[in-house]
Amino acid sequence: MDKISLLQKRKQQLLNAGKGVRADISALIDEDSFVELSAFSFSKNEFYGEEAEGEGVVCGFATIGDYPFYIIAQNSAVLSGGVSKANCEKIEKCLNQAEKTSTPVIYLLSSLGVQIGEGVSVLEGLAKLILKASQMKGSIPQYLIVNGEVYGQIALLAGLCDFNFFIDKKSALAANSPLVITAKNGANVSKFEIGGANGLKNANLATFTVKNFEDIKKNIVEINELLCKQVIDCGELNDILPALDKKTDAKGILSIFDKGYAIELGSAYSPEVKCVLGRVGGIAVAAAVFDSTDGVELTAVNVRKLKDFAEFASCYELPYVTFVNTMGIKADTATNNSLVLKELGEYVSILDCIDAAKISVVYGKAIGLGYTVFAAKSMGYDYSYAFANAQISLFDSVQGAEIEFAGEKKADKAKLAKKYAEENSDPVNAAKGGYIDNIIQPSFIKQYLIASLQMLLK
């Protein structure tokens, strides 16, 4: 057989083996933009006596929305997407290229675990791959699509990527096989109950739950443009939001973002804290919004969500805006005996590392530690604003102050009642001390934010 015919035969062999995963890649990228790398990689699994066409992974680069990306797609049609040392080395090679060119990476994972028969060699391959993904974290955006079932150590990539996509009724991710998990727990539950987006709602791994690749592509394009073009032309510079004067809740706060430029991340995990990427006056921002009628009570779980988001903002040099409505740490034994103080301490350290603009807007309550961490000028906020109807105080109520000072003389209770009465806990008192830059009529907040962001742009 001549070399041309042999090449064509081998190409067809690869295309047949990767038909499904290549169709997924095509659904994600700009038409005809994919260039495959290391295509002709074949290794043999001695345990099964089968060849792994392309090492069971398709790697290359393409454009999405005219922006370049490296694509790494596991091919579940080859040895069940089993991870091998050669598989890991091919992926690592692609990651090295992405790192060299500072190009974002998209993983499409589908694997039932490691290939049997490789022993410790595959573990060494996984270690190199996971270390490389870790080294890229915070400098090169990494997107992960759970493109079917993903079990075993390769699932650790979900903990390293910036954005994880779960496809409804298709995605399942777990560190161990669901069969092992159900057997050890004596409960017969489905793979989706264990590793689906809803099953992992307390793991903060599902950034987005989507219906199809069209939704994934849309989100990737929007996020990538926010990270690549931090300032765009915008006609919404003088927007007045009269609805905020009537009702100031988290839904109203979200209307501050430019139309079509607000993406909430990880909405299922601790929904009382919303983490949003968006634009305000054309300027890309990362915004944390406390969502509660009476003020969010801080726990180790929701502070961890805030900490991860603040770290993301710091790494990608995004202005960080906090819309404050919090009571401080939740007062119960479970929270007291948790990692909440450790998480808050780490949050403060990360906040201090943010070089871009830091702005605080107290739109609800900022009580005690809720003010100290999320609104205090001494915490390093460039600008601190408060709505005219906000509440800033040491305690939430007269009763709270009385409980705190229960051992004091009874005669002092009258003074406490006067000091912590609602009319004396408005933000004007903080402004008098120079701790709040301005007291704002809620409907004008977007104009103040835009002016502040423009002044602080680097």
Short mmCIF file of C-alpha atoms in Angstrom, two decimals:
data_model
loop_
_atom_site.label_atom_id
_atom_site.label_comp_id
_atom_site.label_asym_id
_atom_site.label_seq_id
_atom_site.Cartn_x
_atom_site.Cartn_y
_atom_site.Cartn_z
CA MET A 1 0.00 0.00 0.00
CA ASP A 2 1.39 3.42 -0.92
CA LYS A 3 1.97 6.05 1.77
CA ILE A 4 -0.90 8.29 0.64
CA SER A 5 -3.39 5.44 0.81
CA LEU A 6 -2.01 4.40 4.20
CA LEU A 7 -2.40 7.95 5.51
CA GLN A 8 -5.99 8.09 4.30
CA LYS A 9 -6.73 4.76 5.94
CA ARG A 10 -5.26 5.89 9.25
CA LYS A 11 -7.15 9.19 9.09
CA GLN A 12 -10.41 7.37 8.51
CA GLN A 13 -9.61 5.05 11.40
CA LEU A 14 -9.18 8.06 13.68
CA LEU A 15 -12.35 9.74 12.42
CA ASN A 16 -14.38 6.58 12.94
CA ALA A 17 -13.06 6.12 16.47
CA GLY A 18 -13.76 9.74 17.43
CA LYS A 19 -16.96 10.41 15.50
CA GLY A 20 -19.03 11.30 18.56
CA VAL A 21 -16.52 13.52 20.34
CA ARG A 22 -15.61 15.31 17.12
CA ALA A 23 -19.28 16.15 16.61
CA ASP A 24 -19.31 17.67 20.11
CA ILE A 25 -16.22 19.74 19.31
CA SER A 26 -17.85 20.97 16.10
CA ALA A 27 -20.96 22.04 18.03
CA LEU A 28 -18.80 24.14 20.32
CA ILE A 29 -16.40 25.92 17.97
CA ASP A 30 -16.57 28.27 15.02
CA GLU A 31 -17.18 26.34 11.82
CA ASP A 32 -14.14 24.57 10.32
CA SER A 33 -11.72 26.19 12.77
CA PHE A 34 -10.41 23.06 14.54
CA VAL A 35 -6.78 22.07 13.97
CA GLU A 36 -5.90 18.74 15.55
CA LEU A 37 -2.57 18.12 17.33
CA SER A 38 -0.77 14.82 17.94
CA ALA A 39 -3.48 13.01 16.00
CA PHE A 40 -1.47 9.91 15.12
CA SER A 41 -0.79 8.68 18.65
CA PHE A 42 -1.42 4.98 19.18
CA SER A 43 -0.59 2.94 22.24
CA LYS A 44 -1.54 -0.61 23.11
CA ASN A 45 -3.35 -1.73 26.23
CA GLU A 46 -1.77 -5.08 27.03
CA PHE A 47 -4.54 -5.98 29.46
CA TYR A 48 -7.24 -5.77 26.78
CA GLY A 49 -5.02 -6.36 23.76
CA GLU A 50 -6.51 -3.31 22.05
CA GLU A 51 -5.04 -0.19 20.50
CA ALA A 52 -6.05 3.25 21.78
CA GLU A 53 -6.56 5.35 18.66
CA GLY A 54 -5.30 8.85 19.34
CA GLU A 55 -4.67 7.74 22.93
CA GLY A 56 -8.42 8.06 23.50
CA VAL A 57 -8.26 11.86 23.49
CA VAL A 58 -8.65 14.47 20.77
CA CYS A 59 -6.49 17.60 21.21
CA GLY A 60 -6.13 20.73 19.13
CA PHE A 61 -6.94 24.40 18.85
CA ALA A 62 -9.89 26.30 17.40
CA THR A 63 -11.74 29.59 17.66
CA ILE A 64 -14.97 30.28 19.51
CA GLY A 65 -16.51 33.66 18.82
CA ASP A 66 -13.30 34.42 16.89
CA TYR A 67 -11.17 33.93 20.02
CA PRO A 68 -8.56 31.12 20.17
CA PHE A 69 -8.93 28.17 22.55
CA TYR A 70 -7.15 24.89 23.07
CA ILE A 71 -9.54 21.93 23.09
CA ILE A 72 -8.96 18.68 25.00
CA ALA A 73 -11.70 16.08 24.48
CA GLN A 74 -11.71 12.58 25.94
CA ASN A 75 -13.04 9.99 23.53
CA SER A 76 -15.25 7.58 25.47
CA ALA A 77 -15.47 5.34 22.36
CA VAL A 78 -11.85 4.28 22.96
CA LEU A 79 -11.47 1.95 25.96
CA SER A 80 -14.42 3.70 27.67
CA GLY A 81 -12.46 6.93 27.80
CA GLY A 82 -10.11 5.19 30.20
CA VAL A 83 -7.25 7.37 31.42
CA SER A 84 -3.79 6.04 30.58
CA LYS A 85 -0.26 7.41 30.97
CA ALA A 86 -0.15 8.13 27.23
CA ASN A 87 -3.54 9.83 27.48
CA CYS A 88 -2.25 12.11 30.25
CA GLU A 89 0.96 12.90 28.38
CA LYS A 90 -0.97 13.97 25.30
CA ILE A 91 -3.19 16.25 27.37
CA GLU A 92 -0.19 17.69 29.22
CA LYS A 93 1.51 18.44 25.90
CA CYS A 94 -1.54 20.44 24.84
CA LEU A 95 -1.59 22.28 28.17
CA ASN A 96 2.06 23.24 27.74
CA GLN A 97 1.20 24.84 24.41
CA ALA A 98 -1.74 26.68 25.98
CA GLU A 99 0.48 27.96 28.77
CA LYS A 100 3.16 29.07 26.31
CA THR A 101 0.67 31.11 24.29
CA SER A 102 -1.57 32.19 27.24
CA THR A 103 -4.57 30.65 25.48
CA PRO A 104 -7.68 29.46 27.41
CA VAL A 105 -8.32 25.72 27.63
CA ILE A 106 -11.58 23.79 27.29
CA TYR A 107 -11.79 20.20 28.55
CA LEU A 108 -14.55 17.85 27.37
CA LEU A 109 -14.32 14.98 29.83
CA SER A 110 -15.92 11.55 29.55
CA SER A 111 -14.17 8.74 31.40
CA LEU A 112 -15.06 5.77 33.58
CA GLY A 113 -11.66 5.90 35.29
CA VAL A 114 -8.12 4.68 34.69
CA GLN A 115 -7.25 1.94 32.22
CA ILE A 116 -6.71 -1.35 34.02
CA GLY A 117 -3.31 -2.89 33.59
CA GLU A 118 -1.12 0.22 33.71
CA GLY A 119 -0.43 0.13 37.42
CA VAL A 120 1.45 3.03 38.99
CA SER A 121 2.45 4.43 35.58
CA VAL A 122 -1.00 5.95 35.02
CA LEU A 123 -0.89 7.52 38.48
CA GLU A 124 2.37 9.25 37.56
CA GLY A 125 0.72 10.49 34.36
CA LEU A 126 -2.25 11.83 36.30
CA ALA A 127 0.05 13.56 38.78
CA LYS A 128 1.84 15.45 35.97
CA LEU A 129 -1.43 16.41 34.33
CA ILE A 130 -3.09 17.61 37.54
CA LEU A 131 0.02 19.56 38.57
CA LYS A 132 0.15 21.33 35.19
CA ALA A 133 -3.55 22.30 35.41
CA SER A 134 -2.90 23.58 38.94
CA GLN A 135 0.07 25.67 37.78
CA MET A 136 -2.14 27.30 35.14
CA LYS A 137 -4.96 28.09 37.57
CA GLY A 138 -5.46 31.82 38.00
CA SER A 139 -3.38 32.80 34.98
CA ILE A 140 -5.06 31.00 32.07
CA PRO A 141 -8.84 30.45 32.09
CA GLN A 142 -9.83 26.78 32.14
CA TYR A 143 -13.33 25.58 31.23
CA LEU A 144 -14.52 22.04 31.91
CA ILE A 145 -17.50 20.32 30.29
CA VAL A 146 -18.71 17.15 32.02
CA ASN A 147 -19.55 15.50 28.72
CA GLY A 148 -21.11 12.33 30.09
CA GLU A 149 -19.80 10.28 33.01
CA VAL A 150 -16.52 11.32 34.66
CA TYR A 151 -15.24 9.12 37.47
CA GLY A 152 -11.95 8.73 39.28
CA GLN A 153 -8.96 11.00 39.70
CA ILE A 154 -9.52 12.90 36.46
CA ALA A 155 -12.54 14.46 38.24
CA LEU A 156 -10.04 16.51 40.25
CA LEU A 157 -9.78 18.82 37.24
CA ALA A 158 -13.25 20.09 38.16
CA GLY A 159 -11.74 21.47 41.36
CA LEU A 160 -9.05 23.32 39.40
CA CYS A 161 -11.04 24.79 36.52
CA ASP A 162 -12.57 28.26 36.67
CA PHE A 163 -15.89 27.23 35.09
CA ASN A 164 -17.57 23.82 35.07
CA PHE A 165 -20.52 22.98 32.80
CA PHE A 166 -22.97 20.20 33.63
CA ILE A 167 -25.36 19.09 30.87
CA ASP A 168 -28.84 18.31 32.15
CA LYS A 169 -29.60 14.56 32.20
CA LYS A 170 -26.16 13.73 30.76
CA SER A 171 -23.42 14.85 33.15
CA ALA A 172 -22.30 12.87 36.20
CA LEU A 173 -19.02 13.49 38.05
CA ALA A 174 -17.61 11.67 41.06
CA ALA A 175 -14.25 10.85 42.61
CA ASN A 176 -15.31 7.20 42.78
CA SER A 177 -17.62 5.04 40.71
CA PRO A 178 -21.29 5.52 41.72
CA LEU A 179 -21.49 1.73 42.09
CA VAL A 180 -18.78 1.86 44.75
CA ILE A 181 -20.40 4.86 46.47
CA THR A 182 -23.85 3.25 46.60
CA ALA A 183 -22.44 -0.09 47.77
CA LYS A 184 -20.53 1.52 50.64
CA ASN A 185 -23.49 3.64 51.69
CA GLY A 186 -26.12 0.94 51.29
CA ALA A 187 -28.34 3.20 49.20
CA ASN A 188 -29.48 2.49 45.66
CA VAL A 189 -29.38 5.91 44.01
CA SER A 190 -28.79 6.96 40.42
CA LYS A 191 -25.55 8.34 39.04
CA PHE A 192 -27.22 11.74 38.64
CA GLU A 193 -28.27 11.84 42.30
CA ILE A 194 -24.62 11.25 43.19
CA GLY A 195 -22.74 13.21 40.55
CA GLY A 196 -25.24 15.35 38.67
CA ALA A 197 -25.39 19.12 39.14
CA ASN A 198 -28.14 18.82 41.76
CA GLY A 199 -26.37 15.94 43.49
CA LEU A 200 -23.28 18.15 43.81
CA LYS A 201 -25.09 21.34 44.84
CA ASN A 202 -23.14 21.45 48.11
CA ALA A 203 -19.78 20.87 46.40
CA ASN A 204 -19.62 24.21 44.54
CA LEU A 205 -18.52 22.39 41.38
CA ALA A 206 -21.41 23.10 39.01
CA THR A 207 -20.81 26.64 37.75
CA PHE A 208 -23.51 26.22 35.11
CA THR A 209 -26.22 23.68 34.41
CA VAL A 210 -27.07 23.78 30.72
CA LYS A 211 -29.27 22.00 28.20
CA ASN A 212 -26.86 21.66 25.31
CA PHE A 213 -23.61 22.77 23.67
CA GLU A 214 -25.29 25.86 22.26
CA ASP A 215 -25.76 27.13 25.84
CA ILE A 216 -22.16 26.25 26.69
CA LYS A 217 -20.82 28.12 23.67
CA LYS A 218 -22.90 31.20 24.52
CA ASN A 219 -21.58 31.30 28.11
CA ILE A 220 -17.96 30.75 27.07
CA VAL A 221 -18.14 33.58 24.53
CA GLU A 222 -19.68 35.97 27.08
CA ILE A 223 -17.18 35.14 29.81
CA ASN A 224 -14.20 35.26 27.47
CA GLU A 225 -15.18 38.71 26.17
CA LEU A 226 -15.47 39.99 29.74
CA LEU A 227 -11.96 38.75 30.51
CA CYS A 228 -10.39 39.87 27.21
CA LYS A 229 -12.17 43.22 26.77
CA GLN A 230 -12.48 44.71 30.20
CA VAL A 231 -13.82 48.00 28.79
CA ILE A 232 -16.23 48.41 25.85
CA ASP A 233 -18.31 51.30 24.53
CA CYS A 234 -21.63 51.59 26.30
CA GLY A 235 -24.61 53.90 26.02
CA GLU A 236 -25.92 53.16 29.51
CA LEU A 237 -23.81 55.73 31.37
CA ASN A 238 -26.63 57.83 32.83
CA ASP A 239 -29.17 55.17 33.74
CA ILE A 240 -31.50 56.01 36.62
CA LEU A 241 -33.16 53.04 38.33
CA PRO A 242 -36.30 54.41 40.06
CA ALA A 243 -37.48 50.92 41.08
CA LEU A 244 -34.62 50.77 43.60
CA ASP A 245 -36.12 53.70 45.51
CA LYS A 246 -39.28 51.66 46.08
CA LYS A 247 -37.71 48.28 46.78
CA THR A 248 -34.06 47.48 47.37
CA ASP A 249 -33.55 43.75 47.02
CA ALA A 250 -31.02 41.54 45.22
CA LYS A 251 -33.20 41.35 42.11
CA GLY A 252 -33.18 45.13 41.90
CA ILE A 253 -29.42 45.23 42.48
CA LEU A 254 -28.90 42.97 39.46
CA SER A 255 -30.61 45.60 37.29
CA ILE A 256 -27.51 47.76 37.83
CA PHE A 257 -25.62 45.65 35.28
CA ASP A 258 -25.70 46.63 31.62
CA LYS A 259 -28.45 44.79 29.75
CA GLY A 260 -27.25 41.42 28.51
CA TYR A 261 -24.05 41.57 30.55
CA ALA A 262 -24.65 39.69 33.79
CA ILE A 263 -23.70 36.04 34.34
CA GLU A 264 -24.32 34.40 37.71
CA LEU A 265 -21.84 31.67 38.66
CA GLY A 266 -22.72 28.65 40.79
CA SER A 267 -26.31 29.71 41.47
CA ALA A 268 -27.24 26.39 43.16
CA TYR A 269 -24.51 26.63 45.80
CA SER A 270 -25.32 28.97 48.73
CA PRO A 271 -27.86 30.99 46.71
CA GLU A 272 -28.00 33.61 49.48
CA VAL A 273 -24.71 34.88 48.06
CA LYS A 274 -24.74 35.64 44.34
CA CYS A 275 -21.47 35.80 42.42
CA VAL A 276 -21.89 37.70 39.17
CA LEU A 277 -19.61 38.56 36.25
CA GLY A 278 -20.93 41.50 34.26
CA ARG A 279 -20.47 45.01 33.00
CA VAL A 280 -21.39 48.33 34.54
CA GLY A 281 -21.10 51.21 32.10
CA GLY A 282 -19.17 48.93 29.76
CA ILE A 283 -16.59 48.06 32.45
CA ALA A 284 -16.16 44.38 33.36
CA VAL A 285 -16.64 43.70 37.08
CA ALA A 286 -16.90 40.82 39.51
CA ALA A 287 -19.75 41.49 41.94
CA ALA A 288 -20.82 39.71 45.11
CA VAL A 289 -24.47 40.33 46.03
CA PHE A 290 -25.88 39.35 49.41
CA ASP A 291 -29.45 38.16 48.83
CA SER A 292 -31.72 38.16 51.88
CA THR A 293 -34.69 40.10 53.16
CA ASP A 294 -33.29 40.36 56.69
CA GLY A 295 -29.57 40.19 55.98
CA VAL A 296 -27.42 37.15 55.15
CA GLU A 297 -25.92 35.27 58.09
CA LEU A 298 -22.36 34.18 57.36
CA THR A 299 -21.37 30.50 57.46
CA ALA A 300 -18.25 28.60 56.45
CA VAL A 301 -20.08 27.52 53.28
CA ASN A 302 -21.16 30.91 51.92
CA VAL A 303 -17.89 32.58 52.96
CA ARG A 304 -16.01 29.88 51.03
CA LYS A 305 -18.05 30.76 47.95
CA LEU A 306 -17.15 34.44 48.40
CA LYS A 307 -13.50 33.58 48.97
CA ASP A 308 -13.22 31.55 45.75
CA PHE A 309 -14.92 34.33 43.79
CA ALA A 310 -12.70 37.06 45.25
CA GLU A 311 -9.64 34.95 44.38
CA PHE A 312 -10.89 34.68 40.78
CA ALA A 313 -11.34 38.47 40.62
CA SER A 314 -7.85 38.98 42.01
CA CYS A 315 -6.23 36.57 39.54
CA TYR A 316 -7.86 38.14 36.50
CA GLU A 317 -7.55 41.73 37.77
CA LEU A 318 -11.27 42.47 37.72
CA PRO A 319 -12.77 45.32 39.77
CA TYR A 320 -14.50 43.77 42.78
CA VAL A 321 -17.83 45.22 43.92
CA THR A 322 -19.65 44.00 47.03
CA PHE A 323 -23.35 44.74 47.52
CA VAL A 324 -23.69 44.34 51.27
CA ASN A 325 -26.66 43.03 53.21
CA THR A 326 -25.28 40.87 56.00
CA MET A 327 -25.70 40.38 59.73
CA GLY A 328 -22.29 38.90 60.38
CA ILE A 329 -21.60 35.32 61.52
CA LYS A 330 -24.61 33.11 62.14
CA ALA A 331 -25.11 32.68 65.90
CA ASP A 332 -25.48 28.94 66.42
CA THR A 333 -23.31 26.13 67.74
CA ALA A 334 -22.83 24.44 64.35
CA THR A 335 -21.46 27.62 62.77
CA ASN A 336 -19.33 28.38 65.81
CA ASN A 337 -17.82 24.88 65.55
CA SER A 338 -17.04 25.22 61.85
CA LEU A 339 -14.34 26.68 59.60
CA VAL A 340 -16.13 30.02 59.33
CA LEU A 341 -13.40 32.04 61.07
CA LYS A 342 -10.65 30.36 59.04
CA GLU A 343 -12.57 31.04 55.82
CA LEU A 344 -13.16 34.67 56.77
CA GLY A 345 -9.49 35.10 57.61
CA GLU A 346 -8.50 33.74 54.20
CA TYR A 347 -11.13 35.93 52.52
CA VAL A 348 -9.57 39.03 54.09
CA SER A 349 -6.11 37.94 52.89
CA ILE A 350 -7.38 37.50 49.32
CA LEU A 351 -9.27 40.80 49.45
CA ASP A 352 -6.02 42.53 50.37
CA CYS A 353 -4.37 41.03 47.27
CA ILE A 354 -6.90 42.51 44.83
CA ASP A 355 -5.05 45.26 42.95
CA ALA A 356 -8.03 46.35 40.87
CA ALA A 357 -10.78 48.61 42.21
CA LYS A 358 -12.56 47.50 45.37
CA ILE A 359 -15.96 49.11 45.96
CA SER A 360 -18.51 48.42 48.69
CA VAL A 361 -22.19 49.35 48.49
CA VAL A 362 -24.26 48.82 51.63
CA TYR A 363 -27.75 48.43 50.23
CA GLY A 364 -29.27 46.60 53.22
CA LYS A 365 -27.65 45.79 56.53
CA ALA A 366 -23.99 45.94 57.52
CA ILE A 367 -24.01 44.76 61.11
CA GLY A 368 -20.93 44.19 63.23
CA LEU A 369 -18.46 41.94 61.44
CA GLY A 370 -20.62 42.25 58.32
CA TYR A 371 -19.52 45.90 58.18
CA THR A 372 -15.93 45.27 59.23
CA VAL A 373 -15.14 42.78 56.46
CA PHE A 374 -17.41 43.92 53.65
CA ALA A 375 -17.69 47.71 53.98
CA ALA A 376 -15.06 49.21 56.29
CA LYS A 377 -12.73 51.75 54.64
CA SER A 378 -9.92 50.37 56.78
CA MET A 379 -10.40 47.01 55.02
CA GLY A 380 -8.98 48.64 51.89
CA TYR A 381 -12.09 49.56 49.91
CA ASP A 382 -11.40 52.39 47.48
CA TYR A 383 -14.95 53.66 47.75
CA SER A 384 -17.68 52.81 50.24
CA TYR A 385 -21.26 53.86 49.51
CA ALA A 386 -24.50 53.28 51.38
CA PHE A 387 -28.12 53.60 50.38
CA ALA A 388 -30.07 56.16 52.37
CA ASN A 389 -32.29 53.39 53.79
CA ALA A 390 -29.37 51.10 54.74
CA GLN A 391 -28.57 50.06 58.30
CA ILE A 392 -25.02 50.24 59.66
CA SER A 393 -24.47 49.47 63.33
CA LEU A 394 -22.62 47.41 65.88
CA PHE A 395 -25.73 45.37 66.69
CA ASP A 396 -28.89 44.60 64.77
CA SER A 397 -31.27 45.84 67.45
CA VAL A 398 -31.68 47.22 70.94
CA GLN A 399 -32.37 43.69 72.12
CA GLY A 400 -29.13 42.46 70.62
CA ALA A 401 -27.18 45.16 72.43
CA GLU A 402 -28.91 44.34 75.70
CA ILE A 403 -28.03 40.66 75.39
CA GLU A 404 -24.40 41.51 74.65
CA PHE A 405 -24.21 43.81 77.69
CA ALA A 406 -26.43 41.72 79.97
CA GLY A 407 -23.99 42.08 82.84
CA GLU A 408 -23.97 45.87 82.77
CA LYS A 409 -25.98 48.07 85.12
CA LYS A 410 -29.69 48.27 84.42
CA ALA A 411 -29.41 52.04 84.21
CA ASP A 412 -27.34 51.63 81.04
CA LYS A 413 -30.23 49.99 79.15
CA ALA A 414 -31.85 53.31 78.48
CA LYS A 415 -28.66 54.56 76.88
CA LEU A 416 -28.41 51.39 74.83
CA ALA A 417 -31.98 51.80 73.64
CA LYS A 418 -31.22 55.31 72.48
CA LYS A 419 -27.89 54.41 70.89
CA TYR A 420 -29.15 51.41 68.96
CA ALA A 421 -32.62 52.61 68.08
CA GLU A 422 -33.33 52.17 64.37
CA GLU A 423 -33.29 55.89 63.63
CA ASN A 424 -29.72 56.11 64.98
CA SER A 425 -28.34 53.18 62.99
CA ASP A 426 -28.64 54.83 59.61
CA PRO A 427 -25.46 55.28 57.51
CA VAL A 428 -25.17 59.01 58.27
CA ASN A 429 -23.42 58.16 61.53
CA ALA A 430 -20.75 56.22 59.64
CA ALA A 431 -20.45 59.01 57.09
CA LYS A 432 -19.86 61.55 59.85
CA GLY A 433 -16.72 59.66 60.81
CA GLY A 434 -15.50 59.64 57.20
CA TYR A 435 -16.05 55.89 56.90
CA ILE A 436 -18.67 56.09 54.14
CA ASP A 437 -17.81 58.17 51.07
CA ASN A 438 -21.38 59.02 50.20
CA ILE A 439 -24.98 58.34 51.15
CA ILE A 440 -26.85 57.59 47.93
CA GLN A 441 -30.41 57.70 46.76
CA PRO A 442 -30.69 54.10 45.47
CA SER A 443 -31.92 55.05 41.98
CA PHE A 444 -28.60 56.82 41.23
CA ILE A 445 -26.23 54.02 42.27
CA LYS A 446 -25.27 53.00 38.74
CA GLN A 447 -24.02 56.52 37.95
CA TYR A 448 -21.91 56.57 41.11
CA LEU A 449 -20.47 53.13 40.34
CA ILE A 450 -19.56 54.04 36.78
CA ALA A 451 -17.83 57.24 37.89
CA SER A 452 -15.87 55.35 40.56
CA LEU A 453 -14.88 52.54 38.22
CA GLN A 454 -13.72 54.99 35.55
CA MET A 455 -11.53 56.80 38.06
CA LEU A 456 -9.96 53.56 39.27
CA LEU A 457 -9.26 51.95 35.90
CA LYS A 458 -5.61 51.01 35.41
#
